[in-house]
PDB file of C-alpha atoms in Angstrom:
ATOM      1  CA  MET A   1       0.000   0.000   0.000  1.00 42.00           C
ATOM      2  CA  LEU A   2       2.818   2.428   0.899  1.00 43.00           C
ATOM      3  CA  GLY A   3       4.489   1.755  -2.457  1.00 45.00           C
ATOM      4  CA  VAL A   4       1.353   2.952  -4.269  1.00 44.00           C
ATOM      5  CA  LEU A   5       0.542   5.741  -1.816  1.00 45.00           C
ATOM      6  CA  VAL A   6       3.909   7.538  -1.949  1.00 47.00           C
ATOM      7  CA  PRO A   7       3.976   8.163  -5.750  1.00 50.00           C
ATOM      8  CA  MET A   8       0.336   9.327  -5.610  1.00 50.00           C
ATOM      9  CA  GLU A   9       1.160  11.662  -2.724  1.00 51.00           C
ATOM     10  CA  LEU A  10       4.180  13.065  -4.565  1.00 51.00           C
ATOM     11  CA  THR A  11       2.092  13.725  -7.657  1.00 58.00           C
ATOM     12  CA  ILE A  12      -0.464  15.543  -5.539  1.00 60.00           C
ATOM     13  CA  PHE A  13       2.304  17.522  -3.800  1.00 59.00           C
ATOM     14  CA  ASP A  14       3.751  18.574  -7.180  1.00 59.00           C
ATOM     15  CA  LYS A  15       0.389  19.912  -8.306  1.00 61.00           C
ATOM     16  CA  LEU A  16      -0.225  21.563  -4.937  1.00 62.00           C
ATOM     17  CA  PHE A  17       3.186  23.263  -4.947  1.00 59.00           C
ATOM     18  CA  TRP A  18       2.641  24.405  -8.536  1.00 58.00           C
ATOM     19  CA  ILE A  19      -0.764  25.913  -7.742  1.00 63.00           C
ATOM     20  CA  LEU A  20       0.435  27.586  -4.537  1.00 64.00           C
ATOM     21  CA  TRP A  21       3.588  28.933  -6.157  1.00 61.00           C
ATOM     22  CA  ASN A  22       1.669  30.363  -9.103  1.00 60.00           C
ATOM     23  CA  LEU A  23      -0.801  31.965  -6.716  1.00 60.00           C
ATOM     24  CA  ILE A  24       1.965  33.503  -4.602  1.00 61.00           C
ATOM     25  CA  THR A  25       3.975  34.757  -7.575  1.00 58.00           C
ATOM     26  CA  SER A  26       0.906  36.141  -9.331  1.00 57.00           C
ATOM     27  CA  LEU A  27      -0.012  38.092  -6.193  1.00 53.00           C
ATOM     28  CA  LYS A  28       3.545  39.415  -5.951  1.00 53.00           C
ATOM     29  CA  SER A  29       3.578  40.308  -9.638  1.00 49.00           C
ATOM     30  CA  LEU A  30       0.721  42.720  -9.036  1.00 41.00           C
ATOM     31  CA  LYS A  31       3.194  44.827  -7.055  1.00 43.00           C
ATOM     32  CA  SER A  32       6.143  44.419  -9.414  1.00 49.00           C
ATOM     33  CA  PRO A  33       5.696  43.323 -13.027  1.00 39.00           C
ATOM     34  CA  TRP A  34       9.034  41.584 -13.396  1.00 52.00           C
ATOM     35  CA  ASN A  35      10.063  39.874 -10.219  1.00 66.00           C
ATOM     36  CA  VAL A  36      13.281  38.137 -11.231  1.00 72.00           C
ATOM     37  CA  LEU A  37      14.905  38.931  -7.895  1.00 75.00           C
ATOM     38  CA  SER A  38      12.270  36.865  -6.104  1.00 77.00           C
ATOM     39  CA  LEU A  39      13.158  33.927  -8.364  1.00 79.00           C
ATOM     40  CA  TYR A  40      16.840  34.303  -7.439  1.00 79.00           C
ATOM     41  CA  ARG A  41      15.950  34.506  -3.760  1.00 81.00           C
ATOM     42  CA  ALA A  42      13.807  31.395  -4.070  1.00 83.00           C
ATOM     43  CA  LEU A  43      16.645  29.474  -5.726  1.00 84.00           C
ATOM     44  CA  MET A  44      19.021  30.657  -3.018  1.00 85.00           C
ATOM     45  CA  LYS A  45      16.570  29.540  -0.317  1.00 86.00           C
ATOM     46  CA  TYR A  46      15.299  26.244  -1.741  1.00 89.00           C
ATOM     47  CA  GLY A  47      18.627  25.097  -3.227  1.00 88.00           C
ATOM     48  CA  PRO A  48      20.326  24.594   0.153  1.00 89.00           C
ATOM     49  CA  LEU A  49      17.167  23.012   1.578  1.00 91.00           C
ATOM     50  CA  PHE A  50      17.126  20.658  -1.393  1.00 91.00           C
ATOM     51  CA  THR A  51      20.697  19.560  -0.716  1.00 91.00           C
ATOM     52  CA  LEU A  52      19.927  19.062   2.984  1.00 91.00           C
ATOM     53  CA  SER A  53      16.859  16.983   2.142  1.00 91.00           C
ATOM     54  CA  PHE A  54      19.061  14.781  -0.068  1.00 90.00           C
ATOM     55  CA  LEU A  55      21.608  14.396   2.700  1.00 89.00           C
ATOM     56  CA  SER A  56      19.033  13.664   5.398  1.00 90.00           C
ATOM     57  CA  ILE A  57      17.969  10.335   3.896  1.00 86.00           C
ATOM     58  CA  TRP A  58      21.398   8.739   4.347  1.00 85.00           C
ATOM     59  CA  PHE A  59      21.790   9.253   8.092  1.00 84.00           C
ATOM     60  CA  HIS A  60      19.584   7.553  10.661  1.00 85.00           C
ATOM     61  CA  TRP A  61      17.714  10.128  12.778  1.00 87.00           C
ATOM     62  CA  MET A  62      14.156   8.737  12.958  1.00 87.00           C
ATOM     63  CA  HIS A  63      12.260   5.493  12.527  1.00 91.00           C
ATOM     64  CA  PRO A  64      13.299   4.343   9.016  1.00 87.00           C
ATOM     65  CA  SER A  65       9.849   4.256   7.413  1.00 90.00           C
ATOM     66  CA  ILE A  66       8.838   7.675   8.765  1.00 91.00           C
ATOM     67  CA  GLN A  67      12.234   9.128   7.835  1.00 91.00           C
ATOM     68  CA  PHE A  68      11.950   7.721   4.317  1.00 91.00           C
ATOM     69  CA  VAL A  69       8.493   9.180   3.652  1.00 90.00           C
ATOM     70  CA  LEU A  70       9.388  12.528   5.230  1.00 91.00           C
ATOM     71  CA  CYS A  71      12.690  12.826   3.342  1.00 90.00           C
ATOM     72  CA  LEU A  72      11.078  11.750   0.077  1.00 90.00           C
ATOM     73  CA  CYS A  73       8.327  14.375   0.413  1.00 89.00           C
ATOM     74  CA  LEU A  74      10.832  17.086   1.358  1.00 90.00           C
ATOM     75  CA  TYR A  75      13.168  16.153  -1.492  1.00 90.00           C
ATOM     76  CA  ASP A  76      10.358  16.115  -4.036  1.00 89.00           C
ATOM     77  CA  GLY A  77       8.887  19.363  -2.725  1.00 87.00           C
ATOM     78  CA  PHE A  78      12.181  21.237  -2.878  1.00 89.00           C
ATOM     79  CA  LEU A  79      12.968  19.745  -6.291  1.00 89.00           C
ATOM     80  CA  THR A  80       9.600  20.991  -7.540  1.00 87.00           C
ATOM     81  CA  MET A  81      10.224  24.475  -6.140  1.00 86.00           C
ATOM     82  CA  ILE A  82      13.664  24.613  -7.736  1.00 87.00           C
ATOM     83  CA  ASP A  83      12.304  23.437 -11.091  1.00 85.00           C
ATOM     84  CA  LEU A  84       9.469  25.958 -11.037  1.00 83.00           C
ATOM     85  CA  ASN A  85      11.759  28.861 -10.189  1.00 82.00           C
ATOM     86  CA  HIS A  86      14.520  27.745 -12.540  1.00 81.00           C
ATOM     87  CA  LEU A  87      12.188  27.400 -15.521  1.00 80.00           C
ATOM     88  CA  ALA A  88      10.450  30.694 -14.750  1.00 79.00           C
ATOM     89  CA  LEU A  89      13.824  32.381 -14.459  1.00 78.00           C
ATOM     90  CA  LEU A  90      15.005  31.007 -17.793  1.00 76.00           C
ATOM     91  CA  ALA A  91      11.799  32.163 -19.467  1.00 73.00           C
ATOM     92  CA  ASP A  92      12.097  35.669 -18.006  1.00 72.00           C
ATOM     93  CA  LEU A  93      15.811  36.170 -18.596  1.00 72.00           C
ATOM     94  CA  ALA A  94      16.183  34.841 -22.115  1.00 72.00           C
ATOM     95  CA  LEU A  95      14.007  36.938 -24.374  1.00 72.00           C
ATOM     96  CA  SER A  96      15.840  36.124 -27.598  1.00 76.00           C
ATOM     97  CA  SER A  97      16.031  32.719 -29.212  1.00 80.00           C
ATOM     98  CA  LYS A  98      19.850  32.838 -29.170  1.00 83.00           C
ATOM     99  CA  ASP A  99      19.921  33.467 -25.394  1.00 79.00           C
ATOM    100  CA  ARG A 100      17.354  30.711 -24.818  1.00 80.00           C
ATOM    101  CA  THR A 101      19.424  28.311 -26.891  1.00 85.00           C
ATOM    102  CA  ASN A 102      22.595  29.171 -24.964  1.00 84.00           C
ATOM    103  CA  LEU A 103      20.933  28.827 -21.568  1.00 81.00           C
ATOM    104  CA  ASN A 104      19.262  25.547 -22.525  1.00 84.00           C
ATOM    105  CA  TRP A 105      22.594  24.214 -23.790  1.00 88.00           C
ATOM    106  CA  TYR A 106      24.283  25.061 -20.479  1.00 84.00           C
ATOM    107  CA  CYS A 107      21.389  23.480 -18.582  1.00 82.00           C
ATOM    108  CA  SER A 108      21.735  20.294 -20.601  1.00 87.00           C
ATOM    109  CA  VAL A 109      25.502  20.090 -20.176  1.00 89.00           C
ATOM    110  CA  PHE A 110      25.422  20.646 -16.427  1.00 84.00           C
ATOM    111  CA  SER A 111      22.454  18.305 -15.990  1.00 84.00           C
ATOM    112  CA  GLY A 112      24.519  15.638 -17.710  1.00 87.00           C
ATOM    113  CA  CYS A 113      27.461  16.384 -15.415  1.00 83.00           C
ATOM    114  CA  GLY A 114      25.167  16.131 -12.414  1.00 82.00           C
ATOM    115  CA  SER A 115      23.908  12.762 -13.596  1.00 86.00           C
ATOM    116  CA  LEU A 116      27.468  11.434 -13.579  1.00 88.00           C
ATOM    117  CA  SER A 117      27.297  11.458  -9.772  1.00 87.00           C
ATOM    118  CA  VAL A 118      24.839   8.551  -9.969  1.00 85.00           C
ATOM    119  CA  PHE A 119      27.395   6.424 -11.808  1.00 88.00           C
ATOM    120  CA  LEU A 120      30.174   7.562  -9.502  1.00 89.00           C
ATOM    121  CA  SER A 121      28.131   6.635  -6.425  1.00 87.00           C
ATOM    122  CA  HIS A 122      28.270   2.943  -7.384  1.00 87.00           C
ATOM    123  CA  HIS A 123      31.986   3.042  -6.690  1.00 88.00           C
ATOM    124  CA  PHE A 124      31.348   4.064  -3.062  1.00 89.00           C
ATOM    125  CA  TRP A 125      28.297   1.909  -2.329  1.00 87.00           C
ATOM    126  CA  ASP A 126      28.889  -0.979   0.068  1.00 86.00           C
ATOM    127  CA  ARG A 127      25.879  -2.281   1.942  1.00 86.00           C
ATOM    128  CA  ASP A 128      27.998  -3.540   4.851  1.00 88.00           C
ATOM    129  CA  HIS A 129      30.227  -0.453   5.205  1.00 87.00           C
ATOM    130  CA  MET A 130      28.290   2.731   4.517  1.00 86.00           C
ATOM    131  CA  GLY A 131      30.995   5.123   5.763  1.00 88.00           C
ATOM    132  CA  SER A 132      32.534   5.859   2.372  1.00 89.00           C
ATOM    133  CA  PHE A 133      29.093   6.300   0.815  1.00 90.00           C
ATOM    134  CA  HIS A 134      28.093   8.739   3.586  1.00 89.00           C
ATOM    135  CA  VAL A 135      31.263  10.749   2.936  1.00 92.00           C
ATOM    136  CA  PHE A 136      30.490  10.739  -0.803  1.00 92.00           C
ATOM    137  CA  CYS A 137      26.916  11.958  -0.191  1.00 90.00           C
ATOM    138  CA  THR A 138      28.144  14.663   2.186  1.00 92.00           C
ATOM    139  CA  LEU A 139      30.737  15.884  -0.321  1.00 93.00           C
ATOM    140  CA  LEU A 140      28.160  15.769  -3.113  1.00 91.00           C
ATOM    141  CA  SER A 141      25.738  17.829  -1.005  1.00 91.00           C
ATOM    142  CA  ALA A 142      28.454  20.357  -0.141  1.00 92.00           C
ATOM    143  CA  PHE A 143      29.437  20.623  -3.804  1.00 91.00           C
ATOM    144  CA  SER A 144      25.776  21.110  -4.779  1.00 89.00           C
ATOM    145  CA  LEU A 145      25.314  23.728  -2.075  1.00 90.00           C
ATOM    146  CA  VAL A 146      28.297  25.719  -3.326  1.00 91.00           C
ATOM    147  CA  GLY A 147      27.058  25.206  -6.896  1.00 86.00           C
ATOM    148  CA  PHE A 148      23.662  26.713  -6.073  1.00 84.00           C
ATOM    149  CA  PHE A 149      25.234  29.787  -4.522  1.00 85.00           C
ATOM    150  CA  VAL A 150      27.872  30.319  -7.205  1.00 86.00           C
ATOM    151  CA  SER A 151      25.594  29.707 -10.195  1.00 81.00           C
ATOM    152  CA  SER A 152      22.834  31.918  -8.783  1.00 78.00           C
ATOM    153  CA  PHE A 153      25.310  34.685  -8.071  1.00 81.00           C
ATOM    154  CA  LEU A 154      26.940  34.458 -11.514  1.00 80.00           C
ATOM    155  CA  LEU A 155      23.599  34.283 -13.305  1.00 74.00           C
ATOM    156  CA  LYS A 156      22.323  37.310 -11.417  1.00 73.00           C
ATOM    157  CA  GLN A 157      25.529  39.233 -12.072  1.00 77.00           C
ATOM    158  CA  HIS A 158      25.564  38.340 -15.779  1.00 69.00           C
ATOM    159  CA  PHE A 159      21.995  39.356 -16.467  1.00 65.00           C
ATOM    160  CA  SER A 160      22.142  42.514 -14.382  1.00 69.00           C
ATOM    161  CA  THR A 161      25.025  43.772 -16.563  1.00 72.00           C
ATOM    162  CA  THR A 162      23.925  42.377 -19.949  1.00 62.00           C
ATOM    163  CA  LYS A 163      21.607  44.238 -22.295  1.00 59.00           C
ATOM    164  CA  VAL A 164      18.551  42.140 -23.127  1.00 53.00           C
ATOM    165  CA  LYS A 165      18.115  41.271 -26.809  1.00 54.00           C
ATOM    166  CA  ILE A 166      14.622  40.608 -28.111  1.00 52.00           C
ATOM    167  CA  ASP A 167      13.913  38.944 -31.441  1.00 52.00           C
ATOM    168  CA  ILE A 168      10.298  37.834 -31.010  1.00 50.00           C
ATOM    169  CA  PRO A 169       7.662  40.504 -31.869  1.00 52.00           C
ATOM    170  CA  GLN A 170       5.306  39.513 -29.032  1.00 51.00           C
ATOM    171  CA  GLU A 171       8.124  39.874 -26.531  1.00 47.00           C
ATOM    172  CA  LYS A 172       8.881  43.473 -27.515  1.00 49.00           C
ATOM    173  CA  GLU A 173       5.675  44.655 -25.854  1.00 47.00           C
ATOM    174  CA  ARG A 174       6.519  42.638 -22.764  1.00 47.00           C
ATOM    175  CA  SER A 175      10.022  44.067 -22.570  1.00 47.00           C
ATOM    176  CA  LYS A 176       8.746  47.637 -22.777  1.00 47.00           C
ATOM    177  CA  HIS A 177       6.629  46.909 -19.738  1.00 47.00           C
ATOM    178  CA  TYR A 178       9.452  45.183 -17.816  1.00 46.00           C
ATOM    179  CA  PHE A 179      12.334  47.478 -18.522  1.00 43.00           C
ATOM    180  CA  SER A 180      10.654  50.884 -18.483  1.00 44.00           C
TER     181      SER A 180
END
């Protein structure tokens, strides 16, 4: 029953987070039409919580079944929040097709690099001696934490100093509203 219940719960949580986040951001957008800084702040807040939720599953601190469900819900919730903010940020920052292509290329490359950690983790996995795997997960979480801070800072710095190029006619009206 738990095996069926958890994926259903996670699907419901994804939809719930999406609805709540859209409601919150739409209410905020009434005050400020282009709220990119709130997306950066959200990435800076939920990124570290995401890495901590990943790390929390590997260390025993509660009854295993309760810890598993709690960590899984936290991990999925923070992953959803990061995805929502990341995709909204990409859509708001890249107004030209060339910028969108470049950002999507970087996202693909670094997603592929991040996936390599799964293959690397098999080297450290030993069911009888989990110490090396715990160290690997801790180092991976620390690396991810630093990556969230550095990439958010660099992305914010780059787009605050770069002139926005627009090549889609519908977007020109939007940019007049945002940048005036």
